[in-house]
Short mmCIF file of N, CA and C in Angstrom, two decimals:
data_model
loop_
_atom_site.label_atom_id
_atom_site.label_comp_id
_atom_site.label_asym_id
_atom_site.label_seq_id
_atom_site.Cartn_x
_atom_site.Cartn_y
_atom_site.Cartn_z
N MET A 1 -17.37 -64.77 -45.20
CA MET A 1 -17.73 -64.83 -46.55
C MET A 1 -18.10 -63.50 -47.30
N GLU A 2 -18.27 -62.59 -46.42
CA GLU A 2 -18.91 -60.88 -46.79
C GLU A 2 -17.64 -60.61 -46.69
N LEU A 3 -16.67 -60.44 -45.84
CA LEU A 3 -15.61 -59.67 -45.55
C LEU A 3 -14.63 -60.43 -46.69
N GLU A 4 -14.69 -61.86 -47.25
CA GLU A 4 -13.71 -62.37 -48.54
C GLU A 4 -14.19 -61.50 -49.49
N ALA A 5 -15.61 -61.48 -49.97
CA ALA A 5 -15.72 -60.60 -50.87
C ALA A 5 -15.55 -59.13 -50.89
N ALA A 6 -15.61 -58.56 -50.07
CA ALA A 6 -15.25 -57.25 -49.93
C ALA A 6 -14.03 -56.91 -50.03
N ARG A 7 -13.02 -58.03 -49.17
CA ARG A 7 -11.36 -57.77 -49.93
C ARG A 7 -11.75 -58.14 -51.10
N GLU A 8 -11.70 -58.86 -51.92
CA GLU A 8 -11.41 -59.14 -53.42
C GLU A 8 -12.20 -58.17 -54.36
N ILE A 9 -13.45 -57.09 -54.19
CA ILE A 9 -13.63 -56.33 -54.84
C ILE A 9 -12.86 -54.85 -54.81
N LEU A 10 -12.57 -54.38 -53.23
CA LEU A 10 -11.24 -53.48 -53.28
C LEU A 10 -10.28 -54.16 -53.86
N ALA A 11 -9.93 -55.21 -54.16
CA ALA A 11 -8.40 -55.63 -54.85
C ALA A 11 -8.92 -55.42 -56.07
N GLU A 12 -10.33 -55.56 -56.98
CA GLU A 12 -10.05 -55.44 -58.08
C GLU A 12 -10.09 -53.96 -58.42
N VAL A 13 -10.70 -53.20 -57.13
CA VAL A 13 -11.47 -51.36 -57.91
C VAL A 13 -10.02 -50.79 -57.79
N PHE A 14 -9.10 -51.45 -56.99
CA PHE A 14 -7.75 -50.80 -56.63
C PHE A 14 -6.43 -51.30 -57.56
N GLY A 15 -6.81 -52.22 -58.27
CA GLY A 15 -6.01 -53.05 -59.14
C GLY A 15 -4.85 -53.23 -58.12
N VAL A 16 -4.57 -53.98 -56.85
CA VAL A 16 -4.01 -54.40 -56.40
C VAL A 16 -4.29 -56.37 -55.77
N ARG A 17 -3.27 -56.43 -54.93
CA ARG A 17 -3.29 -57.95 -54.17
C ARG A 17 -4.04 -58.13 -53.19
N LEU A 18 -4.87 -59.33 -52.94
CA LEU A 18 -5.00 -59.65 -51.60
C LEU A 18 -4.11 -58.78 -50.42
N SER A 19 -3.50 -59.16 -50.54
CA SER A 19 -2.22 -58.94 -49.24
C SER A 19 -2.39 -57.20 -49.23
N GLU A 20 -1.94 -56.72 -50.43
CA GLU A 20 -1.93 -55.64 -49.98
C GLU A 20 -3.38 -54.73 -49.49
N VAL A 21 -4.76 -55.07 -50.04
CA VAL A 21 -5.88 -54.76 -49.33
C VAL A 21 -5.65 -55.04 -47.79
N ASP A 22 -5.31 -56.27 -47.81
CA ASP A 22 -5.14 -56.40 -46.18
C ASP A 22 -4.72 -55.45 -45.35
N GLU A 23 -3.17 -54.92 -45.88
CA GLU A 23 -2.19 -53.88 -45.54
C GLU A 23 -3.09 -52.62 -45.42
N MET A 24 -3.58 -52.03 -46.60
CA MET A 24 -4.71 -51.11 -46.71
C MET A 24 -5.52 -51.21 -45.37
N ILE A 25 -6.21 -52.16 -44.96
CA ILE A 25 -7.30 -51.77 -43.87
C ILE A 25 -6.60 -51.96 -42.61
N ARG A 26 -4.97 -52.80 -42.39
CA ARG A 26 -4.42 -52.41 -41.03
C ARG A 26 -4.13 -50.79 -41.38
N SER A 27 -3.70 -50.49 -42.20
CA SER A 27 -3.04 -49.08 -41.85
C SER A 27 -4.41 -48.21 -41.48
N ARG A 28 -5.19 -48.48 -41.84
CA ARG A 28 -6.56 -46.88 -42.02
C ARG A 28 -7.05 -47.20 -40.37
N PHE A 29 -6.86 -48.86 -39.84
CA PHE A 29 -7.51 -48.87 -38.75
C PHE A 29 -6.06 -47.70 -37.75
N GLN A 30 -4.91 -48.18 -37.85
CA GLN A 30 -3.76 -47.74 -36.84
C GLN A 30 -3.98 -46.09 -37.21
N ALA A 31 -4.34 -45.57 -38.48
CA ALA A 31 -4.09 -44.19 -38.87
C ALA A 31 -5.52 -43.40 -37.69
N GLY A 32 -6.76 -44.54 -38.04
CA GLY A 32 -7.75 -44.21 -36.68
C GLY A 32 -7.63 -44.22 -35.22
N GLU A 33 -6.59 -44.92 -34.80
CA GLU A 33 -6.43 -44.81 -33.80
C GLU A 33 -5.44 -44.22 -32.96
N ASN A 34 -4.27 -43.68 -33.93
CA ASN A 34 -3.58 -43.07 -33.52
C ASN A 34 -4.09 -41.20 -34.20
N ASP A 35 -4.36 -40.75 -35.00
CA ASP A 35 -4.80 -40.05 -35.37
C ASP A 35 -6.34 -39.35 -34.94
N LYS A 36 -7.28 -40.70 -34.60
CA LYS A 36 -8.58 -39.96 -34.32
C LYS A 36 -9.36 -39.93 -35.62
N LEU A 37 -8.97 -40.43 -36.54
CA LEU A 37 -9.82 -40.51 -38.04
C LEU A 37 -10.86 -40.86 -37.85
N CYS A 38 -11.29 -41.90 -37.28
CA CYS A 38 -12.56 -42.63 -36.82
C CYS A 38 -13.19 -41.87 -36.03
N HIS A 39 -14.69 -41.78 -36.22
CA HIS A 39 -15.82 -40.86 -35.10
C HIS A 39 -15.46 -42.02 -33.92
N GLU A 40 -15.35 -41.34 -32.75
CA GLU A 40 -15.49 -42.04 -31.45
C GLU A 40 -16.82 -42.67 -31.80
N GLY A 41 -16.84 -44.40 -31.43
CA GLY A 41 -17.93 -44.84 -31.01
C GLY A 41 -19.07 -44.99 -32.34
N ASP A 42 -18.64 -44.78 -32.97
CA ASP A 42 -19.71 -44.51 -34.21
C ASP A 42 -19.33 -45.56 -35.16
N GLY A 43 -18.52 -46.19 -34.98
CA GLY A 43 -17.75 -46.83 -35.91
C GLY A 43 -17.46 -47.07 -37.80
N GLN A 44 -18.09 -45.92 -38.11
CA GLN A 44 -17.46 -45.48 -39.36
C GLN A 44 -16.14 -45.26 -39.69
N TRP A 45 -15.96 -46.01 -40.84
CA TRP A 45 -14.71 -45.34 -41.74
C TRP A 45 -14.14 -43.92 -42.01
N PRO A 46 -13.21 -43.55 -42.42
CA PRO A 46 -13.24 -42.13 -42.66
C PRO A 46 -13.19 -42.49 -43.81
N GLN A 47 -13.90 -41.17 -44.75
CA GLN A 47 -14.43 -40.63 -45.84
C GLN A 47 -13.42 -41.22 -47.22
N GLU A 48 -12.13 -41.00 -46.58
CA GLU A 48 -10.92 -41.41 -47.94
C GLU A 48 -10.25 -42.65 -47.58
N LEU A 49 -9.70 -43.14 -48.42
CA LEU A 49 -8.69 -44.58 -48.22
C LEU A 49 -7.77 -44.14 -48.87
N TRP A 50 -6.36 -44.14 -48.89
CA TRP A 50 -5.43 -43.96 -49.81
C TRP A 50 -4.64 -44.77 -50.17
N VAL A 51 -3.96 -44.81 -51.31
CA VAL A 51 -2.96 -46.02 -51.73
C VAL A 51 -1.96 -45.68 -52.17
N GLN A 52 -0.68 -46.18 -51.80
CA GLN A 52 0.66 -45.57 -52.07
C GLN A 52 1.20 -46.37 -53.04
#
């Protein structure tokens, strides 16, 4: 329930569809795994998110 609300808020803030929010989230997780953008073990998100 909270995740759905967060997705809807992100969609509204960025002016995109929910499917695009899902893609943003997936790409940030992949970037964190590939580039070590996420801090090791602390579970924090990077400071910035990019929309293309």
